[in-house]
Amino acid sequence: MTDVFREVRERVSAQDAARHYGLTFDRRGWALCPFHADKHPSMSFHKGRFRCWVCDVGGDSIDLTARLLGLDAMGAVERLNADFALALPLHRKPTQAEAQQARRRLEVAGAHNAFEEWRSEFINRLNAAFREGHLLLLEDDLDMGRLTDGQAVAIRMHETFEHWSDALMFGTPEEQAQIFRERRAITKWIDKVLNP
Ligand SMILES: [Zn+2]
């Protein structure tokens, strides 16, 4: 019996799928990642697979199609089968190996969603911390000598919070990755302001 996953993977590369579904490529053959706010192509392709170096996710044409179109693995196989005219016989029960692969693919998709969830929540918290300092500085009768520790940090750090938030929203892949690596230290500053 044909392993349809292997068959699709061998006949359609991740790059083929990326082109077919409209990703934008640069001259090096890297693509703008559709899974984060990518301004400089951070998705590379190698041996039929893709990888986004910011999201830190990768996979084959099936993974890419599933994520792009919001399908499960079997749905992506069906879609690729139709869009690339592969003419594979799909309407049968999946083998045990195929069912196992489908489960593993769901787990990988979950890891990607976890990054995006972290990113948007972290941006919200950075913005909240920025706002604290920003609003304090707008107060006419602010007594700098009577600030709480949290307020002092809010004022001292507010431009830095804004910088981190901007970098995470609009920064290069490298800048976003840098913030992800430093997230624990940054969280301590946020907590001093939001949870004193
Ligand atoms: Zn990405």
mmCIF file of C-alpha atoms and ligand atoms in Angstrom:
data_model
loop_
_atom_site.group_PDB
_atom_site.id
_atom_site.type_symbol
_atom_site.label_atom_id
_atom_site.label_comp_id
_atom_site.label_asym_id
_atom_site.label_seq_id
_atom_site.Cartn_x
_atom_site.Cartn_y
_atom_site.Cartn_z
ATOM 1 C CA MET A 1 0.000 0.000 0.000
ATOM 2 C CA THR A 2 1.330 3.466 -0.875
ATOM 3 C CA ASP A 3 2.401 5.720 1.966
ATOM 4 C CA VAL A 4 0.616 8.825 0.729
ATOM 5 C CA PHE A 5 2.563 11.111 3.049
ATOM 6 C CA ARG A 6 5.880 9.937 1.620
ATOM 7 C CA GLU A 7 4.527 10.054 -1.911
ATOM 8 C CA VAL A 8 3.343 13.654 -1.566
ATOM 9 C CA ARG A 9 6.551 14.716 0.201
ATOM 10 C CA GLU A 10 8.694 13.249 -2.579
ATOM 11 C CA ARG A 11 6.699 14.708 -5.430
ATOM 12 C CA VAL A 12 5.972 18.186 -4.027
ATOM 13 C CA SER A 13 8.741 20.102 -2.225
ATOM 14 C CA ALA A 14 7.948 22.685 0.432
ATOM 15 C CA GLN A 15 9.269 25.271 -2.015
ATOM 16 C CA ASP A 16 6.827 24.102 -4.715
ATOM 17 C CA ALA A 17 3.967 24.450 -2.241
ATOM 18 C CA ALA A 18 5.214 27.863 -1.060
ATOM 19 C CA ARG A 19 5.291 29.169 -4.633
ATOM 20 C CA HIS A 20 1.952 27.640 -5.483
ATOM 21 C CA TYR A 21 0.234 29.190 -2.461
ATOM 22 C CA GLY A 22 1.710 32.630 -3.124
ATOM 23 C CA LEU A 23 4.594 33.197 -0.711
ATOM 24 C CA THR A 24 6.981 36.002 -1.687
ATOM 25 C CA PHE A 25 10.578 34.995 -2.467
ATOM 26 C CA ASP A 26 13.772 37.026 -2.605
ATOM 27 C CA ARG A 27 16.655 36.429 -5.007
ATOM 28 C CA ARG A 28 18.357 33.980 -2.657
ATOM 29 C CA GLY A 29 15.225 31.837 -2.724
ATOM 30 C CA TRP A 30 14.191 32.699 0.839
ATOM 31 C CA ALA A 31 10.536 33.533 1.463
ATOM 32 C CA LEU A 32 8.661 35.939 3.704
ATOM 33 C CA CYS A 33 7.303 33.773 6.499
ATOM 34 C CA PRO A 34 3.497 33.949 6.566
ATOM 35 C CA PHE A 35 3.402 32.802 10.200
ATOM 36 C CA HIS A 36 4.921 35.881 11.834
ATOM 37 C CA ALA A 37 5.246 39.573 10.909
ATOM 38 C CA ASP A 38 8.165 39.008 8.569
ATOM 39 C CA LYS A 39 9.751 41.992 6.815
ATOM 40 C CA HIS A 40 12.974 40.315 5.707
ATOM 41 C CA PRO A 41 12.617 36.789 4.321
ATOM 42 C CA SER A 42 13.403 34.370 7.130
ATOM 43 C CA MET A 43 12.094 31.149 5.621
ATOM 44 C CA SER A 44 14.658 28.974 3.890
ATOM 45 C CA PHE A 45 14.282 25.777 1.882
ATOM 46 C CA HIS A 46 16.519 22.749 1.773
ATOM 47 C CA LYS A 47 16.032 19.229 0.465
ATOM 48 C CA GLY A 48 12.304 19.679 -0.011
ATOM 49 C CA ARG A 49 11.744 21.106 3.470
ATOM 50 C CA PHE A 50 11.177 24.614 4.811
ATOM 51 C CA ARG A 51 12.318 26.323 7.990
ATOM 52 C CA CYS A 52 11.468 29.697 9.495
ATOM 53 C CA TRP A 53 14.422 30.770 11.607
ATOM 54 C CA VAL A 54 12.304 33.124 13.705
ATOM 55 C CA CYS A 55 9.323 30.898 14.434
ATOM 56 C CA ASP A 56 11.762 27.995 14.648
ATOM 57 C CA VAL A 57 9.382 25.706 12.814
ATOM 58 C CA GLY A 58 9.941 23.680 9.706
ATOM 59 C CA GLY A 59 8.725 20.687 7.811
ATOM 60 C CA ASP A 60 7.771 19.390 4.418
ATOM 61 C CA SER A 61 5.192 20.485 1.880
ATOM 62 C CA ILE A 62 2.419 18.839 3.911
ATOM 63 C CA ASP A 63 3.298 20.739 7.108
ATOM 64 C CA LEU A 64 3.540 24.002 5.194
ATOM 65 C CA THR A 65 0.228 23.516 3.401
ATOM 66 C CA ALA A 66 -1.540 22.453 6.585
ATOM 67 C CA ARG A 67 -0.375 25.582 8.427
ATOM 68 C CA LEU A 68 -1.000 27.938 5.560
ATOM 69 C CA LEU A 69 -4.495 26.750 4.802
ATOM 70 C CA GLY A 70 -5.538 25.767 8.315
ATOM 71 C CA LEU A 71 -5.907 22.081 7.481
ATOM 72 C CA ASP A 72 -4.971 18.924 9.305
ATOM 73 C CA ALA A 73 -2.300 16.728 7.733
ATOM 74 C CA MET A 74 -4.760 14.572 5.836
ATOM 75 C CA GLY A 75 -6.580 17.647 4.562
ATOM 76 C CA ALA A 76 -3.271 19.068 3.340
ATOM 77 C CA VAL A 77 -2.486 15.810 1.538
ATOM 78 C CA GLU A 78 -5.863 15.925 -0.181
ATOM 79 C CA ARG A 79 -5.327 19.537 -1.156
ATOM 80 C CA LEU A 80 -1.832 18.916 -2.570
ATOM 81 C CA ASN A 81 -3.106 15.825 -4.344
ATOM 82 C CA ALA A 82 -5.685 17.963 -6.109
ATOM 83 C CA ASP A 83 -3.642 21.156 -6.683
ATOM 84 C CA PHE A 84 -0.595 19.313 -8.061
ATOM 85 C CA ALA A 85 -2.640 16.685 -9.932
ATOM 86 C CA LEU A 86 -0.858 13.829 -8.167
ATOM 87 C CA ALA A 87 -3.766 11.437 -8.691
ATOM 88 C CA LEU A 88 -3.084 9.468 -5.499
ATOM 89 C CA PRO A 89 -5.837 7.177 -4.240
ATOM 90 C CA LEU A 90 -6.809 8.817 -0.955
ATOM 91 C CA HIS A 91 -10.241 7.553 -0.130
ATOM 92 C CA ARG A 92 -9.363 4.706 2.143
ATOM 93 C CA LYS A 93 -8.595 4.284 5.825
ATOM 94 C CA PRO A 94 -5.146 5.645 6.793
ATOM 95 C CA THR A 95 -2.537 3.038 7.752
ATOM 96 C CA GLN A 96 -1.273 2.950 11.319
ATOM 97 C CA ALA A 97 1.955 4.694 10.248
ATOM 98 C CA GLU A 98 -0.031 7.431 8.525
ATOM 99 C CA ALA A 99 -2.241 7.936 11.556
ATOM 100 C CA GLN A 100 0.875 8.224 13.729
ATOM 101 C CA GLN A 101 2.425 10.771 11.343
ATOM 102 C CA ALA A 102 -0.770 12.777 11.363
ATOM 103 C CA ARG A 103 -0.647 12.946 15.174
ATOM 104 C CA ARG A 104 3.006 14.038 15.198
ATOM 105 C CA ARG A 105 2.233 16.786 12.687
ATOM 106 C CA LEU A 106 -0.501 18.137 14.922
ATOM 107 C CA GLU A 107 2.010 18.404 17.776
ATOM 108 C CA VAL A 108 4.443 20.402 15.621
ATOM 109 C CA ALA A 109 1.657 22.757 14.567
ATOM 110 C CA GLY A 110 0.890 23.214 18.262
ATOM 111 C CA ALA A 111 4.466 24.349 18.938
ATOM 112 C CA HIS A 112 4.169 27.013 16.255
ATOM 113 C CA ASN A 113 0.900 28.302 17.705
ATOM 114 C CA ALA A 114 2.548 28.431 21.109
ATOM 115 C CA PHE A 115 5.210 30.826 19.773
ATOM 116 C CA GLU A 116 2.628 33.136 18.223
ATOM 117 C CA GLU A 117 0.601 33.061 21.420
ATOM 118 C CA TRP A 118 3.664 33.951 23.480
ATOM 119 C CA ARG A 119 4.557 36.753 21.079
ATOM 120 C CA SER A 120 1.193 38.504 21.120
ATOM 121 C CA GLU A 121 0.840 38.152 24.890
ATOM 122 C CA PHE A 122 4.358 39.482 25.462
ATOM 123 C CA ILE A 123 3.655 42.487 23.223
ATOM 124 C CA ASN A 124 0.513 43.220 25.262
ATOM 125 C CA ARG A 125 2.448 43.134 28.533
ATOM 126 C CA LEU A 126 5.260 45.311 27.153
ATOM 127 C CA ASN A 127 2.687 47.844 25.966
ATOM 128 C CA ALA A 128 0.965 47.830 29.360
ATOM 129 C CA ALA A 129 4.297 48.459 31.102
ATOM 130 C CA PHE A 130 5.133 51.236 28.639
ATOM 131 C CA ARG A 131 1.726 52.865 29.245
ATOM 132 C CA GLU A 132 2.310 52.995 33.014
ATOM 133 C CA GLY A 133 5.419 55.158 32.617
ATOM 134 C CA HIS A 134 3.971 57.171 29.783
ATOM 135 C CA LEU A 135 0.846 58.088 31.785
ATOM 136 C CA LEU A 136 2.870 58.949 34.889
ATOM 137 C CA LEU A 137 4.967 61.400 32.884
ATOM 138 C CA LEU A 138 1.777 63.097 31.650
ATOM 139 C CA GLU A 139 0.711 63.924 35.219
ATOM 140 C CA ASP A 140 1.192 67.633 36.017
ATOM 141 C CA ASP A 141 1.645 67.237 39.735
ATOM 142 C CA LEU A 142 3.943 64.226 39.636
ATOM 143 C CA ASP A 143 6.236 64.228 42.664
ATOM 144 C CA MET A 144 9.384 62.457 41.547
ATOM 145 C CA GLY A 145 10.508 62.210 45.147
ATOM 146 C CA ARG A 146 7.486 60.130 46.173
ATOM 147 C CA LEU A 147 7.405 57.430 43.533
ATOM 148 C CA THR A 148 6.956 53.789 44.423
ATOM 149 C CA ASP A 149 9.686 51.445 43.174
ATOM 150 C CA GLY A 150 7.334 50.217 40.452
ATOM 151 C CA GLN A 151 6.570 53.754 39.302
ATOM 152 C CA ALA A 152 10.265 54.654 39.227
ATOM 153 C CA VAL A 153 11.012 51.650 37.032
ATOM 154 C CA ALA A 154 7.995 52.453 34.844
ATOM 155 C CA ILE A 155 9.363 55.927 34.185
ATOM 156 C CA ARG A 156 12.992 54.947 33.810
ATOM 157 C CA MET A 157 12.219 52.017 31.479
ATOM 158 C CA HIS A 158 9.255 53.227 29.466
ATOM 159 C CA GLU A 159 11.225 53.953 26.299
ATOM 160 C CA THR A 160 12.953 50.601 26.594
ATOM 161 C CA PHE A 161 9.585 48.828 26.911
ATOM 162 C CA GLU A 162 8.440 50.622 23.787
ATOM 163 C CA HIS A 163 11.613 49.632 21.967
ATOM 164 C CA TRP A 164 11.159 45.953 22.910
ATOM 165 C CA SER A 165 7.524 46.019 21.858
ATOM 166 C CA ASP A 166 8.360 47.631 18.497
ATOM 167 C CA ALA A 167 11.140 45.149 17.886
ATOM 168 C CA LEU A 168 8.858 42.215 18.615
ATOM 169 C CA MET A 169 6.096 43.601 16.399
ATOM 170 C CA PHE A 170 8.093 44.983 13.482
ATOM 171 C CA GLY A 171 11.700 43.929 14.030
ATOM 172 C CA THR A 172 13.891 41.744 11.897
ATOM 173 C CA PRO A 173 13.851 38.013 12.577
ATOM 174 C CA GLU A 174 17.132 38.425 14.451
ATOM 175 C CA GLU A 175 15.684 41.160 16.683
ATOM 176 C CA GLN A 176 12.615 39.072 17.486
ATOM 177 C CA ALA A 177 14.736 36.031 18.243
ATOM 178 C CA GLN A 178 16.940 38.150 20.521
ATOM 179 C CA ILE A 179 13.934 39.231 22.586
ATOM 180 C CA PHE A 180 12.698 35.674 22.794
ATOM 181 C CA ARG A 181 16.076 34.636 24.204
ATOM 182 C CA GLU A 182 16.026 37.484 26.753
ATOM 183 C CA ARG A 183 12.371 37.020 27.702
ATOM 184 C CA ARG A 184 13.048 36.000 31.304
ATOM 185 C CA ALA A 185 15.134 39.072 32.120
ATOM 186 C CA ILE A 186 12.608 41.322 30.371
ATOM 187 C CA THR A 187 9.720 39.718 32.274
ATOM 188 C CA LYS A 188 11.399 40.726 35.549
ATOM 189 C CA TRP A 189 11.287 44.378 34.475
ATOM 190 C CA ILE A 190 7.674 44.072 33.336
ATOM 191 C CA ASP A 191 6.716 42.490 36.664
ATOM 192 C CA LYS A 192 8.347 45.318 38.626
ATOM 193 C CA VAL A 193 5.914 47.683 36.891
ATOM 194 C CA LEU A 194 2.756 45.598 36.513
ATOM 195 C CA ASN A 195 2.992 43.337 39.580
ATOM 196 C CA PRO A 196 5.007 45.331 42.128
HETATM 197 ZN ZN ZN B 1 8.112 32.717 10.895
#
